Structure formats: structure tokens, C-alpha cells
Tab-separated table of C-alpha atoms in Angstrom:
chain	number	residue	atom	x	y	z
E	3	ALA	CA	8.375	-15.389	-1.705
E	4	GLN	CA	7.204	-12.822	-3.981
E	5	SER	CA	8.936	-9.768	-5.275
E	6	VAL	CA	8.181	-6.740	-7.336
E	7	THR	CA	10.724	-4.680	-9.315
E	8	GLN	CA	9.994	-1.284	-10.793
E	9	LEU	CA	12.495	-0.208	-13.340
E	10	GLY	CA	13.052	3.496	-13.092
E	11	SER	CA	12.644	5.268	-9.828
E	12	HIS	CA	11.941	8.498	-11.685
E	13	VAL	CA	10.210	8.947	-15.128
E	14	SER	CA	9.813	12.289	-16.755
E	15	VAL	CA	7.389	12.786	-19.664
E	16	SER	CA	6.022	15.766	-21.580
E	17	GLU	CA	2.391	16.710	-21.349
E	18	GLY	CA	0.552	14.805	-23.850
E	19	ALA	CA	3.142	12.150	-24.217
E	20	LEU	CA	2.733	8.441	-23.602
E	21	VAL	CA	3.355	7.245	-20.053
E	22	LEU	CA	4.987	3.878	-19.603
E	23	LEU	CA	5.921	2.709	-15.955
E	24	ARG	CA	7.465	-0.731	-15.893
E	25	CYS	CA	6.775	-3.419	-13.237
E	26	ASN	CA	8.063	-7.012	-13.192
E	27	TYR	CA	7.098	-9.596	-10.463
E	28	SER	CA	8.127	-12.908	-9.285
E	29	SER	CA	5.553	-15.296	-7.849
E	30	SER	CA	5.348	-19.030	-7.225
E	31	VAL	CA	1.629	-18.936	-7.632
E	32	PRO	CA	-0.651	-17.003	-10.174
E	33	PRO	CA	-0.405	-13.467	-8.940
E	34	TYR	CA	-2.830	-10.783	-8.252
E	35	LEU	CA	-1.353	-7.594	-9.467
E	36	PHE	CA	-2.103	-3.985	-8.548
E	37	TRP	CA	-1.039	-0.487	-9.228
E	38	TYR	CA	-1.438	2.219	-6.707
E	39	VAL	CA	-0.915	6.001	-6.971
E	40	GLN	CA	0.209	8.207	-4.275
E	41	TYR	CA	-0.176	11.964	-4.419
E	42	PRO	CA	1.878	14.216	-2.178
E	43	ASN	CA	0.750	14.009	1.524
E	44	GLN	CA	-1.982	11.483	0.735
E	45	GLY	CA	-2.514	7.673	0.941
E	46	LEU	CA	-2.348	5.111	-1.646
E	47	GLN	CA	-5.230	4.954	-4.083
E	48	LEU	CA	-5.916	1.890	-6.279
E	49	LEU	CA	-5.607	2.607	-9.961
E	50	LEU	CA	-6.297	-0.902	-11.322
E	51	LYS	CA	-5.874	-4.534	-10.531
E	52	TYR	CA	-5.468	-7.896	-12.325
E	53	THR	CA	-6.934	-11.033	-10.780
E	54	THR	CA	-8.153	-13.237	-13.366
E	55	GLY	CA	-9.615	-13.148	-16.934
E	56	ALA	CA	-8.767	-10.521	-19.342
E	57	THR	CA	-5.067	-9.498	-19.251
E	58	LEU	CA	-5.523	-5.963	-20.367
E	59	VAL	CA	-7.034	-4.013	-17.454
E	60	LYS	CA	-8.338	-0.504	-17.445
E	61	GLY	CA	-8.310	1.797	-14.457
E	62	ILE	CA	-9.129	5.160	-13.427
E	63	ASN	CA	-7.750	8.374	-14.997
E	64	GLY	CA	-7.176	6.674	-18.274
E	65	PHE	CA	-4.458	4.304	-17.207
E	66	GLU	CA	-4.466	0.681	-18.190
E	67	ALA	CA	-1.947	-2.179	-17.676
E	68	GLU	CA	-1.379	-5.570	-19.464
E	69	PHE	CA	-0.493	-8.777	-17.597
E	70	LYS	CA	2.074	-10.661	-19.567
E	71	LYS	CA	2.701	-14.043	-17.802
E	72	SER	CA	5.564	-15.059	-20.319
E	73	GLU	CA	7.334	-11.862	-19.341
E	74	THR	CA	6.336	-11.736	-15.758
E	75	SER	CA	5.294	-8.118	-16.238
E	76	PHE	CA	2.402	-5.687	-15.556
E	77	HIS	CA	3.520	-2.396	-17.131
E	78	LEU	CA	1.268	0.708	-16.594
E	79	THR	CA	0.500	2.923	-19.566
E	80	LYS	CA	-1.499	5.988	-20.426
E	81	PRO	CA	-1.680	7.288	-23.895
E	82	SER	CA	-1.410	11.037	-23.086
E	83	ALA	CA	0.035	12.372	-19.823
E	84	HIS	CA	-1.546	15.186	-17.974
E	85	MET	CA	-0.029	17.400	-15.472
E	86	SER	CA	-2.285	15.970	-12.798
E	87	ASP	CA	-0.737	12.604	-13.273
E	88	ALA	CA	2.505	13.718	-11.533
E	89	ALA	CA	2.568	11.334	-8.478
E	90	GLU	CA	4.429	8.228	-7.193
E	91	TYR	CA	3.192	5.042	-8.628
E	92	PHE	CA	3.559	1.646	-6.898
E	93	CYS	CA	3.140	-1.736	-8.359
E	94	ALA	CA	2.269	-4.489	-5.931
E	95	VAL	CA	1.710	-8.296	-6.042
E	96	GLY	CA	-0.745	-10.002	-3.651
E	97	ASN	CA	-0.020	-13.410	-2.136
E	98	ALA	CA	-2.102	-16.254	-0.552
E	99	GLY	CA	-1.834	-14.545	2.773
E	100	ASN	CA	-3.592	-11.412	1.525
E	101	MET	CA	-0.606	-9.208	2.163
E	102	LEU	CA	0.724	-7.042	-0.565
E	103	THR	CA	4.345	-6.871	-1.506
E	104	PHE	CA	5.175	-3.552	-3.161
E	105	GLY	CA	7.779	-2.418	-5.623
E	106	GLY	CA	10.182	0.465	-4.825
E	107	GLY	CA	7.841	3.055	-6.618
E	108	THR	CA	8.344	5.217	-9.616
E	109	ARG	CA	8.059	9.061	-9.355
E	110	LEU	CA	6.387	10.458	-12.565
E	111	MET	CA	7.070	13.895	-13.424
E	112	VAL	CA	5.141	15.659	-16.272
E	113	LYS	CA	6.614	18.732	-18.033
E	114	PRO	CA	4.502	21.425	-19.541
G	28	GLU	CA	-17.663	7.361	-0.807
G	29	PRO	CA	-16.553	5.372	2.350
G	30	GLU	CA	-12.814	5.740	3.149
G	31	VAL	CA	-10.359	4.647	5.693
G	32	THR	CA	-9.427	7.338	8.228
G	33	GLN	CA	-6.342	7.579	10.366
G	34	THR	CA	-5.406	9.748	13.369
G	35	PRO	CA	-3.323	11.451	14.148
G	36	SER	CA	-2.003	12.724	10.889
G	37	HIS	CA	1.391	13.370	12.462
G	38	GLN	CA	2.838	12.154	15.808
G	39	VAL	CA	6.131	13.140	17.355
G	40	THR	CA	7.425	11.073	20.281
G	41	GLN	CA	10.547	10.587	22.201
G	42	MET	CA	12.547	7.351	21.957
G	43	GLY	CA	11.370	4.857	24.422
G	44	GLN	CA	7.828	6.249	24.534
G	45	GLU	CA	4.749	4.291	23.723
G	46	VAL	CA	2.519	5.345	20.721
G	47	ILE	CA	-0.864	4.140	19.480
G	48	LEU	CA	-1.834	4.915	16.016
G	49	ARG	CA	-5.563	4.699	15.238
G	50	CYS	CA	-7.528	3.604	12.164
G	51	VAL	CA	-11.218	3.448	11.241
G	52	PRO	CA	-11.446	0.996	8.455
G	53	ILE	CA	-14.456	1.117	6.059
G	54	SER	CA	-17.491	-0.177	7.880
G	55	ASN	CA	-18.249	-3.406	5.956
G	56	HIS	CA	-14.698	-4.496	5.739
G	57	LEU	CA	-13.542	-7.500	7.658
G	58	TYR	CA	-9.718	-7.688	6.850
G	59	PHE	CA	-7.348	-5.051	8.300
G	60	TYR	CA	-3.803	-4.251	7.687
G	61	TRP	CA	-0.854	-1.981	8.696
G	62	TYR	CA	1.884	-1.051	6.323
G	63	ARG	CA	4.759	1.252	6.848
G	64	GLN	CA	6.740	3.430	4.436
G	65	ILE	CA	10.112	4.816	5.650
G	66	LEU	CA	10.967	7.994	3.877
G	67	GLY	CA	12.423	7.261	0.532
G	68	GLN	CA	11.718	3.656	0.687
G	69	LYS	CA	8.997	1.052	-0.331
G	70	VAL	CA	5.864	0.282	1.324
G	71	GLU	CA	6.386	-2.680	3.644
G	72	PHE	CA	3.669	-5.012	4.942
G	73	LEU	CA	3.506	-5.170	8.939
G	74	VAL	CA	0.471	-7.169	9.752
G	75	SER	CA	-3.004	-8.411	8.724
G	76	PHE	CA	-5.915	-8.855	11.020
G	77	TYR	CA	-9.098	-10.930	10.634
G	78	ASN	CA	-11.792	-12.142	12.875
G	79	ASN	CA	-10.095	-10.624	15.934
G	80	GLU	CA	-6.640	-12.117	15.625
G	81	ILE	CA	-3.509	-11.745	13.531
G	82	SER	CA	-3.572	-13.660	10.296
G	83	GLU	CA	-0.114	-12.913	9.115
G	84	LYS	CA	2.895	-10.726	10.154
G	85	SER	CA	6.167	-9.787	8.741
G	86	GLU	CA	9.455	-10.005	10.517
G	87	ILE	CA	9.381	-6.272	11.091
G	88	PHE	CA	6.332	-6.877	13.471
G	89	ASP	CA	8.275	-7.871	16.468
G	90	ASP	CA	7.218	-7.971	20.218
G	91	GLN	CA	7.395	-4.115	20.263
G	92	PHE	CA	4.302	-4.013	18.041
G	93	SER	CA	0.721	-5.062	18.777
G	94	VAL	CA	-2.738	-4.611	17.070
G	95	GLU	CA	-6.077	-4.548	18.480
G	96	ARG	CA	-9.710	-3.962	17.454
G	97	PRO	CA	-11.042	-2.572	20.662
G	98	ASP	CA	-14.541	-1.889	19.494
G	99	GLY	CA	-16.569	-2.318	16.208
G	100	SER	CA	-14.929	0.503	14.440
G	101	ASN	CA	-11.300	1.207	15.383
G	102	PHE	CA	-8.192	-0.644	14.561
G	103	THR	CA	-5.021	0.388	16.520
G	104	LEU	CA	-1.412	-0.235	16.000
G	105	LYS	CA	0.746	0.101	19.310
G	106	ILE	CA	4.455	0.324	19.400
G	107	ARG	CA	5.612	-0.149	23.030
G	108	SER	CA	8.946	1.427	23.124
G	109	THR	CA	9.683	3.497	20.041
G	110	LYS	CA	13.080	3.579	18.346
G	111	LEU	CA	14.581	6.153	16.066
G	112	GLU	CA	14.161	3.538	13.219
G	113	ASP	CA	10.372	3.425	13.735
G	114	SER	CA	10.084	6.872	12.184
G	115	ALA	CA	7.932	6.259	9.085
G	116	MET	CA	4.516	6.908	7.558
G	117	TYR	CA	2.237	4.098	8.856
G	118	PHE	CA	-0.667	3.184	6.494
G	119	CYS	CA	-3.834	1.303	7.487
G	120	ALA	CA	-5.760	-0.558	4.896
G	121	SER	CA	-8.991	-2.675	4.807
G	122	THR	CA	-10.700	-4.947	2.385
G	123	ARG	CA	-14.226	-6.581	2.107
G	124	GLN	CA	-14.565	-10.251	2.543
G	125	GLY	CA	-14.219	-12.026	-0.905
G	126	VAL	CA	-12.243	-9.270	-2.489
G	127	ALA	CA	-9.437	-9.568	-0.064
G	128	TYR	CA	-6.784	-8.250	-2.436
G	129	GLU	CA	-8.324	-4.902	-3.258
G	130	GLN	CA	-7.125	-3.017	-0.271
G	131	TYR	CA	-8.221	0.382	0.489
G	132	PHE	CA	-5.714	2.635	2.207
G	133	GLY	CA	-6.016	5.436	4.715
G	134	PRO	CA	-4.041	8.754	4.341
G	135	GLY	CA	-1.414	7.588	6.866
G	136	THR	CA	0.034	8.725	10.000
G	137	ARG	CA	3.611	10.177	9.942
G	138	LEU	CA	5.475	8.955	13.112
G	139	THR	CA	8.584	11.030	13.996
G	140	VAL	CA	10.783	9.537	16.820
G	141	THR	CA	13.266	12.068	18.307
């Protein structure tokens, strides 16, 4: 069975500050890892993904994440937060059956 | 850019009634999924569908649920006799063959059971 833990259900940063959203996973096989963003009243939009190869992956809107196998982590970062980044962020792991297992989500708030 | 669409955006129904949630996946996608998100909780996998049959389902997807691809474009989720605890946002997703893990999600249908 696979699982995802997102530390911090709410994260608040000031505009221009570093964004760090934490994700740890458990998987019995090499994982496929994803970050999705959900804006209010909208569906889930893929930010970035890790499948194989380079462990630092870049996504849309200036976000990136690094796969660290030794730490079973896939933390999401952005050097400088923007007001438009306020949303809920979900980390997910894909398994052999193609289903995604999601973490509980982290709501990012950006203060002016 | 192609996108997954879902109708209706909001469905209110009485307990015990049947509901059908509809999805139009991206046209060249071959794998289809339903997820749900109860208010304030995580997104949960319900079922995956490929080649006109269910490929995987969760324990949530019991006999009250069914899925169908009635034509070449629609993908539906039916709940036969709704319960209060079925109230949730239901998301449809689809992927292209060969990139099965990059799932594209629709905007969701909010189901309210009263």
C-alpha cells in the first residue's frame, strides 16, 4: 500500500518569501510523484511530476520539487511567493494500478 | 488546450435517489478515473476504467456505484441509491496511453444529498 503525508495543513508566507510545502511518501516500488494545485471552486491542475531521471523537477508557475529517495520526500518549493499562489496543494503518488493516492493537502496563504 | 469537462457542476438530490454524474474526457485519452473529495478531506480514488472495463476500484466503490462509457465521448458515474455520506465533490480524470500517471482532472461535480 502507498501513502502520502503532507506536513502542515496550512502554511502562511509573505509575498516574496520562500514557499516550502512538505510531502513524504511510502511506497514499496519506485514511485511516480506529483504535485497538484486546486484553486477555489476549480479542479486539480498538475504542477509537476517525477517519474524517472533528474530528481529536481521544474513545473509551472515557478514551482519545483526534488525527489529524495533516502528521505522518501518530494517537497515543493518556490523562491518567491506571489499572491496568486494562494491555493490548496496536493502531493500524490502513483502506483502500479495507475490510481493516485493523495495527501491531505496544504492550504497556502500568501500575505501582502 | 483540451480539457476534461463535467456536468452538472452542482447536483442536489434526496437520499435514496439515483444520480448520474457525467464527464467528457480529453478526446485522445484512453484511461478514465473517478475520484471524490468529501469537504475538508483528502481526494480519494474511486475507480479506473480502460478498454471498456473497470481496471481497479477502491473499497469505497461498492455495489451502489457503477461506471459506463455509453458512447465514444462520455464517461459516467452512477450512484444507485444515494446516502448522506455520498455528499462530496466528484472529480473525473483521464490520461493518454503511455503516460498513464499524468492525470488531467475536470472541474468537479458537487453532489449534495439531503
